[in-house]
XYZ file of C-alpha atoms in Angstrom:
658
model
C -7.143 91.705 -118.702
C -4.965 91.513 -121.975
C -2.189 89.096 -122.266
C 0.354 91.929 -121.870
C -1.508 93.530 -118.851
C -1.444 89.922 -117.275
C 2.191 89.700 -117.969
C 3.101 93.006 -116.564
C 1.200 92.265 -113.352
C 2.791 88.825 -112.941
C 6.212 90.351 -113.363
C 5.345 93.223 -110.940
C 4.342 90.528 -108.356
C 8.218 89.588 -108.321
C 9.276 93.366 -108.198
C 7.063 94.012 -105.223
C 7.845 90.899 -103.116
C 11.628 91.564 -103.814
C 11.494 95.140 -102.863
C 9.370 94.752 -99.915
C 11.373 91.574 -98.577
C 14.680 93.821 -98.908
C 12.912 96.730 -97.230
C 11.745 94.485 -94.161
C 15.238 92.835 -93.922
C 17.106 96.486 -94.409
C 19.452 94.551 -96.570
C 19.578 92.806 -99.834
C 19.721 93.431 -103.589
C 16.269 94.577 -105.179
C 17.834 95.912 -108.367
C 18.308 92.583 -110.310
C 14.851 91.040 -109.371
C 13.083 94.096 -110.604
C 15.136 94.402 -113.744
C 15.024 90.674 -114.681
C 11.274 90.171 -113.686
C 10.043 90.299 -117.270
C 12.512 87.529 -118.583
C 11.806 84.982 -115.664
C 8.112 85.583 -115.838
C 8.009 84.494 -119.639
C 10.449 81.576 -118.978
C 8.495 80.112 -115.991
C 5.000 80.935 -117.229
C 5.565 79.495 -120.751
C 8.850 77.411 -121.217
C 10.334 75.976 -118.122
C 9.467 72.317 -117.526
C 9.025 71.748 -113.947
C 6.613 70.588 -111.177
C 6.593 72.193 -107.800
C 4.809 69.119 -106.486
C 7.683 66.858 -107.663
C 10.736 69.311 -107.315
C 13.307 66.628 -107.665
C 11.854 65.100 -110.996
C 14.987 64.008 -112.630
C 13.915 65.407 -116.303
C 12.867 68.764 -115.084
C 14.610 71.752 -116.693
C 17.333 73.359 -114.343
C 17.214 77.101 -113.696
C 20.351 78.420 -112.096
C 20.546 82.041 -110.734
C 24.264 82.615 -111.037
C 23.829 86.258 -109.934
C 22.804 84.863 -106.482
C 22.709 88.409 -104.813
C 19.325 88.715 -106.682
C 17.954 85.843 -104.535
C 14.607 87.350 -104.079
C 13.995 86.837 -107.693
C 14.311 83.134 -107.197
C 12.406 83.020 -103.835
C 9.421 85.020 -105.314
C 9.424 82.645 -108.298
C 9.259 79.695 -105.863
C 6.343 81.151 -103.824
C 4.349 82.430 -106.733
C 4.668 78.981 -108.610
C 3.493 77.032 -105.589
C 6.535 75.372 -104.031
C 5.071 74.097 -100.781
C 8.184 74.938 -98.413
C 8.512 78.460 -99.918
C 5.635 80.301 -97.889
C 4.763 83.962 -97.701
C 6.330 83.835 -94.293
C 9.519 82.761 -95.599
C 9.446 85.605 -97.954
C 8.774 87.946 -94.990
C 11.745 86.491 -93.187
C 14.281 87.089 -95.897
C 17.859 87.148 -94.699
C 16.797 86.062 -91.305
C 18.485 83.494 -88.941
C 16.779 80.089 -89.721
C 14.919 81.153 -92.781
C 15.008 79.202 -96.105
C 15.482 82.623 -97.755
C 19.031 83.216 -97.087
C 21.003 86.383 -98.504
C 22.037 84.198 -101.312
C 20.456 80.852 -102.775
C 21.743 77.882 -100.660
C 21.070 74.475 -102.001
C 19.183 72.184 -99.582
C 17.306 75.077 -97.869
C 14.465 75.037 -100.100
C 13.283 72.809 -102.856
C 13.637 74.766 -106.369
C 17.234 76.027 -105.339
C 19.372 73.925 -107.770
C 22.601 75.317 -106.442
C 24.239 77.480 -104.081
C 25.356 80.720 -105.932
C 26.596 84.182 -104.594
C 30.317 84.099 -105.645
C 29.708 85.378 -109.022
C 30.344 83.192 -112.043
C 29.993 79.852 -109.965
C 26.289 79.339 -111.137
C 27.420 79.851 -114.835
C 30.224 77.177 -114.203
C 27.749 74.929 -112.394
C 25.511 75.097 -115.503
C 27.858 73.659 -117.807
C 27.976 70.842 -115.515
C 24.134 70.591 -115.461
C 24.014 70.746 -119.275
C 26.824 68.253 -119.644
C 25.305 65.638 -117.306
C 21.926 66.043 -119.286
C 23.919 65.351 -122.545
C 25.834 62.433 -121.245
C 22.829 60.829 -119.574
C 20.606 61.123 -122.579
C 23.229 59.297 -124.472
C 23.135 56.549 -121.827
C 19.364 56.173 -121.056
C 17.866 57.764 -124.110
C 15.966 61.051 -124.657
C 12.783 59.398 -123.272
C 14.284 59.777 -119.863
C 16.681 62.688 -120.181
C 15.970 65.686 -122.519
C 15.670 68.865 -120.593
C 17.295 72.346 -120.727
C 19.603 74.272 -118.430
C 18.769 77.912 -118.036
C 21.057 80.239 -116.352
C 20.599 83.935 -115.549
C 23.919 85.882 -115.263
C 24.742 89.456 -114.601
C 27.596 91.749 -115.868
C 29.458 90.652 -112.761
C 29.330 86.888 -113.712
C 30.680 87.682 -117.007
C 33.653 89.604 -115.784
C 34.719 86.808 -113.531
C 37.522 84.682 -115.174
C 35.515 81.551 -114.330
C 33.087 82.713 -117.035
C 35.591 82.337 -119.819
C 36.655 78.964 -118.809
C 32.982 77.748 -118.700
C 31.688 79.322 -121.878
C 34.688 78.106 -123.742
C 34.159 74.505 -122.544
C 30.448 74.737 -123.286
C 30.946 76.228 -126.643
C 33.530 73.322 -127.660
C 31.064 70.537 -126.252
C 28.266 72.216 -128.264
C 26.083 71.927 -125.310
C 23.097 73.336 -127.142
C 20.517 72.768 -124.411
C 22.504 75.348 -122.140
C 20.714 78.764 -122.577
C 22.102 81.773 -120.580
C 20.248 85.071 -119.978
C 22.718 87.978 -119.588
C 20.877 90.587 -117.310
C 22.453 93.323 -119.437
C 21.645 96.447 -117.113
C 25.263 97.863 -117.423
C 25.475 98.622 -113.675
C 27.613 97.309 -110.948
C 28.024 98.289 -107.287
C 30.549 101.059 -107.997
C 28.560 102.452 -110.892
C 28.345 101.963 -114.532
C 29.997 98.824 -116.073
C 32.030 101.386 -118.441
C 33.985 102.306 -115.264
C 35.885 98.958 -115.331
C 34.946 96.985 -118.562
C 34.380 97.615 -122.293
C 34.335 93.879 -123.193
C 32.206 93.070 -126.443
C 30.314 90.298 -124.836
C 28.569 89.355 -127.959
C 31.678 88.909 -129.979
C 33.349 87.054 -127.031
C 30.468 84.562 -126.944
C 30.532 84.001 -130.631
C 34.317 83.601 -130.523
C 33.694 80.374 -128.399
C 31.155 78.910 -130.621
C 28.011 80.310 -128.897
C 24.740 81.407 -130.674
C 23.973 84.916 -129.510
C 20.655 87.016 -129.396
C 20.064 90.335 -128.360
C 16.768 91.576 -127.080
C 14.888 94.168 -125.099
C 14.599 92.223 -121.725
C 11.294 94.103 -120.946
C 9.549 92.923 -124.173
C 7.758 89.662 -123.406
C 7.333 88.722 -127.040
C 10.887 89.258 -127.835
C 11.885 87.148 -124.921
C 9.544 84.311 -126.021
C 10.963 84.352 -129.531
C 14.413 84.359 -128.212
C 13.846 81.278 -125.962
C 12.199 79.438 -128.790
C 15.228 80.245 -131.219
C 17.598 79.184 -128.560
C 15.663 75.931 -128.188
C 16.398 75.019 -131.713
C 20.084 76.121 -131.740
C 22.849 73.587 -132.334
C 24.992 75.672 -130.056
C 24.633 76.937 -126.605
C 23.036 80.265 -126.620
C 23.319 83.615 -125.033
C 20.415 85.622 -124.736
C 21.599 89.217 -124.157
C 18.619 90.922 -122.418
C 18.812 94.640 -122.209
C 17.253 95.534 -118.954
C 16.906 98.564 -116.602
C 18.301 97.746 -113.036
C 15.408 98.423 -110.494
C 12.823 98.738 -113.159
C 9.664 100.701 -112.047
C 11.551 102.696 -109.576
C 11.090 106.335 -110.698
C 14.106 107.828 -108.919
C 16.681 105.016 -108.224
C 15.854 102.764 -111.312
C 18.711 102.358 -113.862
C 21.423 103.426 -111.261
C 23.726 101.620 -108.859
C 21.877 102.974 -105.997
C 19.154 100.309 -106.417
C 21.758 97.447 -106.827
C 22.467 96.325 -103.124
C 20.429 98.563 -100.794
C 16.850 98.782 -99.800
C 14.757 101.356 -101.959
C 13.385 103.065 -98.815
C 9.673 103.597 -98.043
C 9.435 106.900 -100.058
C 10.896 105.355 -103.207
C 8.858 102.171 -102.798
C 5.697 104.310 -102.375
C 6.558 106.054 -105.682
C 7.312 102.817 -107.369
C 3.685 101.503 -106.284
C 2.172 104.406 -107.776
C 4.420 104.315 -110.984
C 3.483 100.635 -111.687
C -0.074 100.847 -110.317
C 0.327 98.332 -107.382
C -1.912 99.361 -104.668
C -1.484 96.022 -102.541
C 0.066 96.238 -99.303
C 3.670 94.629 -98.804
C 3.541 90.765 -99.355
C 0.077 90.701 -100.490
C -0.486 89.326 -104.073
C -3.901 89.862 -105.555
C -5.904 86.753 -106.570
C -5.946 87.672 -110.270
C -2.213 87.636 -110.118
C -1.468 84.662 -107.861
C -3.968 82.478 -109.853
C -1.944 82.378 -113.219
C 1.315 82.158 -111.318
C -0.086 78.904 -109.746
C -1.486 77.696 -112.928
C 2.134 78.304 -114.398
C 3.348 76.048 -111.586
C 0.841 73.114 -112.355
C 1.560 73.294 -116.042
C 4.244 70.700 -115.831
C 2.354 68.010 -113.717
C 0.868 66.244 -116.934
C 4.310 66.215 -118.556
C 5.822 64.964 -115.516
C 3.303 62.053 -115.225
C 3.833 61.050 -118.804
C 7.634 60.872 -118.217
C 7.046 58.623 -115.125
C 4.853 56.481 -117.314
C 7.957 56.121 -119.688
C 10.214 55.322 -116.837
C 7.986 52.579 -115.517
C 7.997 50.917 -118.925
C 11.650 51.260 -119.404
C 14.367 48.584 -119.226
C 16.474 51.127 -117.695
C 14.121 51.694 -114.675
C 16.071 49.994 -111.791
C 19.484 51.270 -112.918
C 18.039 54.852 -113.516
C 16.340 55.106 -110.054
C 19.457 53.644 -108.315
C 21.718 56.162 -109.939
C 19.501 59.008 -109.021
C 19.162 57.960 -105.565
C 22.967 58.131 -105.348
C 23.215 54.555 -104.310
C 26.238 52.501 -105.183
C 25.626 48.827 -106.477
C 26.107 46.018 -104.061
C 29.031 44.760 -105.993
C 31.216 47.920 -104.938
C 32.266 46.803 -101.615
C 33.351 43.101 -102.408
C 35.313 44.493 -105.385
C 37.168 46.793 -103.301
C 37.890 43.970 -100.673
C 39.091 41.689 -103.338
C 41.557 44.539 -104.531
C 42.913 44.941 -100.963
C 43.553 41.372 -100.689
C 45.623 41.416 -103.910
C 47.548 44.329 -102.538
C 48.259 42.667 -99.355
C 49.827 39.708 -101.264
C 51.776 42.015 -103.547
C 53.265 44.294 -100.959
C 54.526 46.527 -103.964
C 56.188 49.857 -103.634
C 54.126 52.189 -105.731
C 53.187 55.804 -105.995
C 49.870 56.444 -104.550
C 48.859 58.243 -107.924
C 49.611 54.858 -109.524
C 47.902 52.935 -106.797
C 44.915 55.325 -107.436
C 44.848 54.493 -111.103
C 44.880 50.720 -110.100
C 41.785 50.952 -107.767
C 39.920 53.152 -110.220
C 40.275 50.309 -112.732
C 38.349 48.201 -110.278
C 35.926 51.089 -109.584
C 35.075 52.013 -112.924
C 34.480 48.506 -113.763
C 31.600 48.261 -111.239
C 30.297 51.848 -111.219
C 29.091 52.929 -114.674
C 27.955 56.320 -113.062
C 31.709 57.645 -112.614
C 32.681 60.473 -114.979
C 36.204 61.185 -114.811
C 38.287 63.874 -115.995
C 41.461 66.006 -115.637
C 42.485 69.544 -116.238
C 44.956 68.524 -119.029
C 47.082 66.404 -116.640
C 45.581 62.869 -117.515
C 49.060 61.216 -117.819
C 50.096 62.610 -114.530
C 47.044 62.399 -112.553
C 46.638 58.654 -113.736
C 42.748 59.332 -113.880
C 41.969 57.503 -117.072
C 41.305 53.840 -117.032
C 40.527 51.217 -119.550
C 36.881 51.708 -119.262
C 37.252 55.446 -119.793
C 36.490 56.575 -123.652
C 36.827 60.375 -124.111
C 33.874 62.475 -124.462
C 33.968 64.686 -127.599
C 31.762 67.496 -128.969
C 30.093 64.706 -131.272
C 30.138 61.854 -129.060
C 29.073 61.653 -125.521
C 29.162 57.899 -125.028
C 32.492 58.212 -123.257
C 32.959 58.559 -119.500
C 36.133 60.687 -119.526
C 36.235 64.705 -119.736
C 39.004 66.562 -121.155
C 38.483 69.873 -119.186
C 41.582 71.486 -120.759
C 43.604 73.768 -118.522
C 40.729 74.999 -116.644
C 40.916 74.079 -113.079
C 38.370 76.472 -111.780
C 35.830 75.779 -114.547
C 36.529 71.901 -113.953
C 35.725 72.083 -110.327
C 32.595 74.229 -110.788
C 31.360 71.950 -113.624
C 31.835 69.005 -111.321
C 29.567 70.545 -108.815
C 26.855 71.066 -111.541
C 27.314 67.436 -112.578
C 26.956 66.087 -108.932
C 23.922 68.363 -108.359
C 22.161 67.192 -111.534
C 22.228 63.542 -110.197
C 22.934 60.278 -111.965
C 26.643 60.632 -112.162
C 29.605 60.733 -109.670
C 32.242 63.353 -111.039
C 35.908 63.020 -110.237
C 38.558 65.249 -111.673
C 42.379 65.233 -111.720
C 44.833 68.179 -111.022
C 47.844 68.955 -109.253
C 47.608 69.563 -105.508
C 49.352 72.896 -106.053
C 46.611 73.941 -108.257
C 43.739 73.104 -105.926
C 44.122 76.961 -105.034
C 42.411 77.456 -108.701
C 39.789 75.017 -107.624
C 39.236 76.456 -103.941
C 35.913 78.476 -104.444
C 33.931 75.436 -105.963
C 35.650 73.092 -103.588
C 34.294 75.426 -100.703
C 30.658 75.581 -102.317
C 30.736 71.761 -102.703
C 31.400 71.386 -98.943
C 28.718 74.068 -98.094
C 26.121 72.319 -100.206
C 27.330 68.751 -98.938
C 27.725 67.043 -102.406
C 29.794 64.165 -103.783
C 32.495 65.503 -105.796
C 35.993 63.861 -105.875
C 39.235 65.860 -106.594
C 42.288 63.613 -107.461
C 45.283 65.879 -106.325
C 48.597 64.494 -107.291
C 52.217 65.739 -106.956
C 51.380 66.361 -103.327
C 54.768 67.621 -101.803
C 58.164 68.397 -102.419
C 58.373 64.943 -103.435
C 57.523 65.987 -106.933
C 61.020 67.234 -107.261
C 62.620 69.198 -109.881
C 59.676 71.418 -110.852
C 60.379 73.437 -107.825
C 58.478 75.618 -105.277
C 56.035 76.988 -107.918
C 54.720 73.290 -108.114
C 55.347 71.999 -104.742
C 52.544 72.248 -102.369
C 53.620 73.443 -98.725
C 50.421 75.046 -97.139
C 47.717 73.404 -99.532
C 46.892 70.356 -97.280
C 46.489 72.683 -94.261
C 44.264 74.982 -96.170
C 42.149 72.285 -97.624
C 41.810 70.594 -94.221
C 40.488 73.888 -92.988
C 37.346 73.859 -95.160
C 34.387 72.625 -92.999
C 32.732 69.673 -94.814
C 35.598 68.716 -97.040
C 37.380 65.306 -96.343
C 40.850 65.515 -97.525
C 42.542 62.168 -97.789
C 46.393 61.641 -97.683
C 46.851 57.924 -98.124
C 50.297 56.299 -97.053
C 50.264 53.255 -99.513
C 47.941 51.504 -102.000
C 45.857 49.854 -99.349
C 45.056 53.179 -97.843
C 44.595 54.680 -101.363
C 42.015 51.917 -102.196
C 40.273 52.603 -98.789
C 40.134 56.337 -99.143
C 38.503 55.992 -102.723
C 35.889 53.718 -101.050
C 35.122 56.125 -98.434
C 34.976 58.986 -101.090
C 32.526 57.199 -103.281
C 30.316 56.079 -100.334
C 29.930 59.413 -99.106
C 26.772 60.968 -100.622
C 26.822 64.186 -98.206
C 30.443 65.679 -98.717
C 33.043 66.279 -101.174
C 36.366 64.628 -100.951
C 39.963 65.136 -101.924
C 42.811 62.699 -102.600
C 46.397 64.118 -102.193
C 48.747 61.643 -103.940
C 52.325 61.150 -104.488
C 54.424 61.146 -107.493
C 57.095 59.129 -105.812
C 56.944 55.443 -104.956
C 55.967 54.344 -101.353
C 56.463 51.297 -99.510
C 53.613 49.060 -98.482
C 52.765 50.412 -95.015
C 49.984 47.874 -94.557
C 51.097 44.435 -95.325
C 48.183 42.281 -94.107
C 44.566 42.123 -95.429
C 41.894 43.542 -93.080
C 38.300 43.568 -94.007
C 37.484 46.566 -92.009
C 38.236 49.965 -93.700
C 40.881 51.369 -91.165
C 41.106 54.590 -92.907
C 37.286 55.398 -92.065
C 38.442 56.184 -88.553
C 40.615 59.072 -89.939
C 43.586 58.004 -87.984
C 44.635 54.682 -86.480
C 47.658 52.998 -84.783
C 49.813 51.291 -87.390
C 52.458 49.905 -85.345
C 53.514 49.678 -81.678
C 52.237 49.413 -78.246
C 49.855 51.685 -76.209
C 52.485 52.188 -73.482
C 55.073 53.507 -75.880
C 57.381 56.264 -75.237
C 57.075 58.050 -78.419
C 54.125 58.556 -80.694
C 54.837 59.527 -84.249
C 51.861 60.880 -86.363
C 52.222 61.086 -90.194
C 50.365 61.131 -93.306
C 50.896 60.166 -96.920
C 54.407 59.768 -97.915
C 55.789 60.473 -94.542
C 54.255 57.517 -92.971
C 57.220 55.574 -94.573
C 59.532 58.137 -92.911
C 57.799 57.529 -89.549
C 58.122 53.820 -89.779
C 61.834 53.872 -90.644
C 62.324 56.365 -87.798
C 60.533 54.036 -85.409
C 63.003 51.055 -86.283
C 65.871 53.164 -85.660
C 64.454 54.181 -82.136
C 63.736 50.586 -81.456
C 67.350 49.499 -82.058
C 68.234 51.867 -79.450
C 65.604 50.470 -77.113
C 62.955 53.131 -77.379
C 59.380 51.977 -77.718
C 57.566 53.829 -80.505
C 53.877 53.748 -81.849
C 53.232 55.084 -85.445
C 49.932 56.579 -86.138
C 48.812 56.894 -89.857
C 46.568 59.887 -90.429
C 44.877 59.577 -93.758
C 41.883 61.968 -93.024
C 41.917 64.539 -90.235
C 38.444 65.421 -90.721
C 37.162 61.856 -90.298
C 39.178 61.595 -87.012
C 37.351 64.451 -85.631
C 33.993 62.649 -86.055
C 35.082 59.657 -83.863
C 34.057 59.133 -80.270
C 36.069 60.808 -77.569
C 37.049 57.474 -76.379
C 38.647 56.423 -79.654
C 40.169 59.841 -80.269
C 41.967 59.402 -76.790
C 43.162 55.989 -77.584
C 44.874 57.087 -80.894
C 46.362 60.227 -79.317
C 47.784 58.129 -76.559
C 49.627 59.062 -73.529
C 53.280 58.995 -74.909
C 55.933 61.119 -73.276
C 57.063 62.615 -76.745
C 54.795 63.379 -79.486
C 56.018 64.158 -82.975
C 54.126 64.906 -86.249
C 55.852 64.365 -89.677
C 54.422 65.968 -93.034
C 56.338 67.479 -96.034
C 53.853 70.496 -95.435
C 53.512 73.286 -92.689
C 52.828 72.457 -89.085
C 49.352 73.967 -88.899
C 46.677 71.620 -87.915
C 49.065 68.977 -86.244
C 49.176 70.443 -82.883
C 45.664 68.620 -82.804
C 47.887 65.561 -82.510
C 50.881 66.563 -80.859
C 50.080 69.554 -78.594
C 51.728 72.870 -78.707
C 54.919 71.291 -77.110
C 55.033 68.596 -79.638
C 57.767 68.104 -82.231
C 57.277 68.597 -85.862
C 59.356 67.501 -88.934
C 58.163 69.099 -91.977
C 58.291 72.324 -93.883
C 59.051 75.912 -92.676
C 58.958 77.642 -95.881
C 58.915 76.979 -99.584
C 60.552 74.283 -101.449
C 63.389 74.280 -104.091
C 64.310 72.771 -107.469
C 66.193 69.278 -107.082
C 65.633 65.629 -107.149
C 63.136 64.683 -104.508
C 65.407 62.645 -102.433
C 67.840 65.428 -102.097
C 64.948 67.776 -101.224
C 63.853 65.494 -98.331
C 67.403 65.522 -97.058
C 67.804 69.289 -97.534
C 64.841 70.179 -95.532
C 65.510 67.506 -92.939
C 62.556 65.345 -93.515
C 64.196 62.152 -93.129
C 63.879 59.098 -90.608
C 67.218 60.228 -89.136
C 65.931 63.699 -88.163
C 62.762 62.271 -86.702
C 64.705 59.873 -84.622
C 67.164 62.498 -83.559
C 64.303 64.880 -82.443
C 62.606 62.106 -80.492
C 65.994 61.355 -78.645
C 66.489 65.129 -77.798
C 62.946 65.314 -76.567
C 63.212 62.091 -74.311
C 66.399 63.535 -72.914
């Protein structure tokens, strides 16, 4: 068998596994795997540094399938190269409940899946984070321990999504030359030809943001190999525009939108088998094809063992292994406790965004793995501390990223950084602009990864910027995302506790909603326990109080003042601080019942919508908050204008008691 014949048969193995799996599932996307099979066959068999026997090897190359609908391409590769958990039965069970082969690749379902993709463009955004992490860690630990490429396969749809511009502009600016993007340029979308909706000159677009570009025939293995080798030598990130035929090999449907997202059908599959000279039955890979694929999978073992020898001899070994295990240093807990003691002594009135900066000063001093940043709001988010030198295109020794006005791209890149390992990313923005970040925040929650969003200016408390910048429904919307823990601390002590919880959580993302305005110290005594860890706790008052007031963030201060007013009238009140609804729901039924209490009157106070608070106050509870959009005025006037005041809370409680 000649080299070209072997390549063709190896690529055809991907094509037939993909079309047969889609056919059996009666759903899926066979077109991309069939069209891109030649590209990935060259990449995986000759260039990708990986070892299926050690799938979490920190110095492996990363392969990201941004066009996640073509998931059978990735699953086929994992099976063919010998990943132990990707069996032929998993391929047969494509898109079935409980299988590892979901409709779109899902991180954690099977080894070799580097990230969850499907929403187009997200994988491209993630890949910038992967490449950024590699560059940063190579600067820190040396190229002996970190020197690998990030390859991403994207389709026409990925490049149409707006996030693609944010991602490629950032990568080009940073000169992330170990990022190599394959564009599966098949000119087809679901509706038909790309020309129906787009006429972008993608080559010119990428060149304009400092990318190297190479155009090739995506079915020519020699051209693919030469392009990869050229890309590896570039001093810029590289776009390899691979012109392909969607559904390559299908004699009637190939090259059309009919092969994009539907099974080929038995008749067309039979015709394709004949056209590509593939007589094997469905899900059967001939030994002369499987053998070179498995050899490709074993190619990286020797390289990985050499790397393990370098790690064993490195002075960085212990720190490197700790960082990639995701463990925090033992000094972290005591450092937070000491900071809380100082806060209890000071009892300062401070905005929680400033309290966040203060605790970050402590955190960044003991955690070298934190990688901070902001979407061009550093002075407002207070996310840069004294340890944080800025990362630049020519200097990655710093620990602070200027993401630019790219909230979506920032959030997606942070997912890639977290997935890469060795770093804990946090990034700042205004809470209102969490809407721009929502898709990657949701994916971080789905994957269960440690990413921290610092979301300041969390209510009408930001004042004169007006309703375009005043979050009203954002907290409720973020709290609704399964797996995301949204913190809204009431003072500096809770802010420190919430940061501690966010950093200790390996298996979920977190958000911290922080104020622009100063808040009183709601907690004035030091407690070693992290009270915020329960999600909600009784701040003041007795269990048999007549009124329970539940509040979060800046409105805890309002609740405390209202309780004083009511107490002056002889009304017993308990105030419950609710820094994290999601954590409260994880507590025992007994604890939740003790916090909810049995007061005659239950009231919730938050400068946002009511949605979610009925969990605490019931349908007949009272609510003091927002019932529409905000307005432009100094923040104290706004609280009075919208009736979010201690007086309003006390008045409502009095009426409800009557």
